Amino acid sequence: MAPKRRISWQQEGVDKTFLEACVHELIQHGREGSSLKQVSWKNVAEKLKKEHNFIADQRQTKNRYDYVKGKFAAWTKLKNKTGNVYDPSINTFNLTGDEWQIEMKVCVRAIS
């Protein structure tokens, strides 16, 4: 059996299509635990293939879902942190280098 090829999610528009398809599937079919249902993963993969000729299997799409979900959770936690660290006018955080190092350590532990 040949090893699975590593895919790159950097192709323009793929992440947007992926997230829109995931939201659509959540609305249409709901969740299975903290993830999408098996039929939904197939639908997401078909949409990626149809719109971008991007081929990903269920494991690859679920891994991407978990990765993006973890990043969003870390961003939301930091955005909602007291102390006005988020500036919506420039869509960035006002943290010193030391504060960023602390946040990065916390986020890495949370995602891992």
Coordinates of C-alpha atoms in Angstrom, one line a residue:
M1 CA 0.0 0.0 0.0
A2 CA 1.4 3.4 -1.0
P3 CA 1.7 6.0 1.7
K4 CA -0.9 8.7 1.7
R5 CA 0.2 11.9 0.1
R6 CA 0.4 15.0 2.2
I7 CA -2.0 17.7 1.1
S8 CA -1.7 21.5 1.3
W9 CA -4.6 23.5 2.4
Q10 CA -3.0 26.7 1.0
Q11 CA -4.8 26.6 -2.3
E12 CA -6.8 29.8 -2.7
G13 CA -10.4 29.4 -1.6
V14 CA -10.1 25.9 -0.2
D15 CA -10.4 26.9 3.4
K16 CA -13.4 29.1 2.7
T17 CA -15.2 26.3 0.8
F18 CA -14.2 23.8 3.5
L19 CA -15.6 26.0 6.4
E20 CA -18.8 26.8 4.5
A21 CA -19.4 23.2 3.7
C22 CA -18.8 22.2 7.3
V23 CA -21.3 24.8 8.5
H24 CA -23.8 23.6 5.9
E25 CA -23.4 20.0 7.1
L26 CA -23.8 21.0 10.7
I27 CA -27.0 22.7 9.9
Q28 CA -28.3 19.9 7.7
H29 CA -27.2 16.8 9.6
G30 CA -26.0 17.9 13.0
R31 CA -23.0 16.5 15.0
E32 CA -21.7 13.2 16.0
G33 CA -20.0 13.9 19.3
S34 CA -17.9 17.0 18.7
S35 CA -17.5 16.4 15.0
L36 CA -19.4 16.0 11.8
K37 CA -21.3 12.8 10.9
Q38 CA -19.6 10.4 8.5
V39 CA -22.0 11.3 5.7
S40 CA -21.1 14.9 6.2
W41 CA -17.4 14.3 5.8
K42 CA -18.1 12.7 2.4
N43 CA -20.2 15.6 1.4
V44 CA -17.5 18.1 2.4
A45 CA -14.9 16.1 0.5
E46 CA -17.2 16.0 -2.6
K47 CA -17.7 19.8 -2.4
L48 CA -13.9 20.4 -2.2
K49 CA -13.3 18.1 -5.2
K50 CA -16.1 19.6 -7.3
E51 CA -15.1 23.3 -6.6
H52 CA -11.3 23.1 -6.4
N53 CA -10.3 19.6 -7.6
F54 CA -9.0 19.3 -4.1
I55 CA -8.9 15.7 -2.9
A56 CA -8.9 14.9 0.8
D57 CA -10.1 11.8 2.6
Q58 CA -12.2 11.8 5.8
R59 CA -9.2 11.6 8.1
Q60 CA -7.6 14.6 6.4
T61 CA -10.8 16.7 6.5
K62 CA -11.5 15.8 10.1
N63 CA -7.9 16.7 11.1
R64 CA -8.3 20.1 9.4
Y65 CA -11.6 20.6 11.2
D66 CA -10.0 19.9 14.5
Y67 CA -7.1 22.1 13.7
V68 CA -9.2 25.1 12.7
K69 CA -11.6 24.5 15.6
G70 CA -8.7 24.6 18.0
K71 CA -7.3 27.8 16.5
F72 CA -10.6 29.5 16.6
A73 CA -11.1 28.5 20.3
A74 CA -7.7 30.0 21.1
W75 CA -8.4 33.2 19.1
T76 CA -11.8 33.6 20.8
K77 CA -10.3 33.1 24.3
L78 CA -7.7 35.7 23.6
K79 CA -10.2 38.1 22.0
N80 CA -12.5 37.9 25.0
K81 CA -9.7 38.3 27.5
T82 CA -10.1 41.3 29.7
G83 CA -7.7 44.2 29.4
N84 CA -8.7 45.4 25.9
V85 CA -6.0 43.3 24.2
Y86 CA -8.0 43.1 21.0
D87 CA -8.4 46.2 18.7
P88 CA -11.2 45.5 16.2
S89 CA -10.4 48.6 14.2
I90 CA -7.2 47.1 13.0
N91 CA -8.2 43.4 13.7
T92 CA -5.1 42.7 15.9
F93 CA -4.1 42.2 19.5
N94 CA -2.1 44.7 21.6
L95 CA 0.3 42.5 23.4
T96 CA 4.0 42.8 24.2
G97 CA 6.5 40.2 23.1
D98 CA 6.5 38.7 26.6
E99 CA 2.7 38.6 26.7
W100 CA 2.7 36.9 23.2
Q101 CA 5.1 34.2 24.5
I102 CA 2.9 33.4 27.5
E103 CA -0.2 33.2 25.2
M104 CA 1.6 31.0 22.7
K105 CA 2.5 28.5 25.5
V106 CA -1.1 28.5 26.7
C107 CA -2.4 28.0 23.2
V108 CA 0.0 25.2 22.3
R109 CA -1.0 23.3 25.4
A110 CA -4.7 23.8 24.7
I111 CA -4.4 22.6 21.0
S112 CA -2.2 19.6 21.8

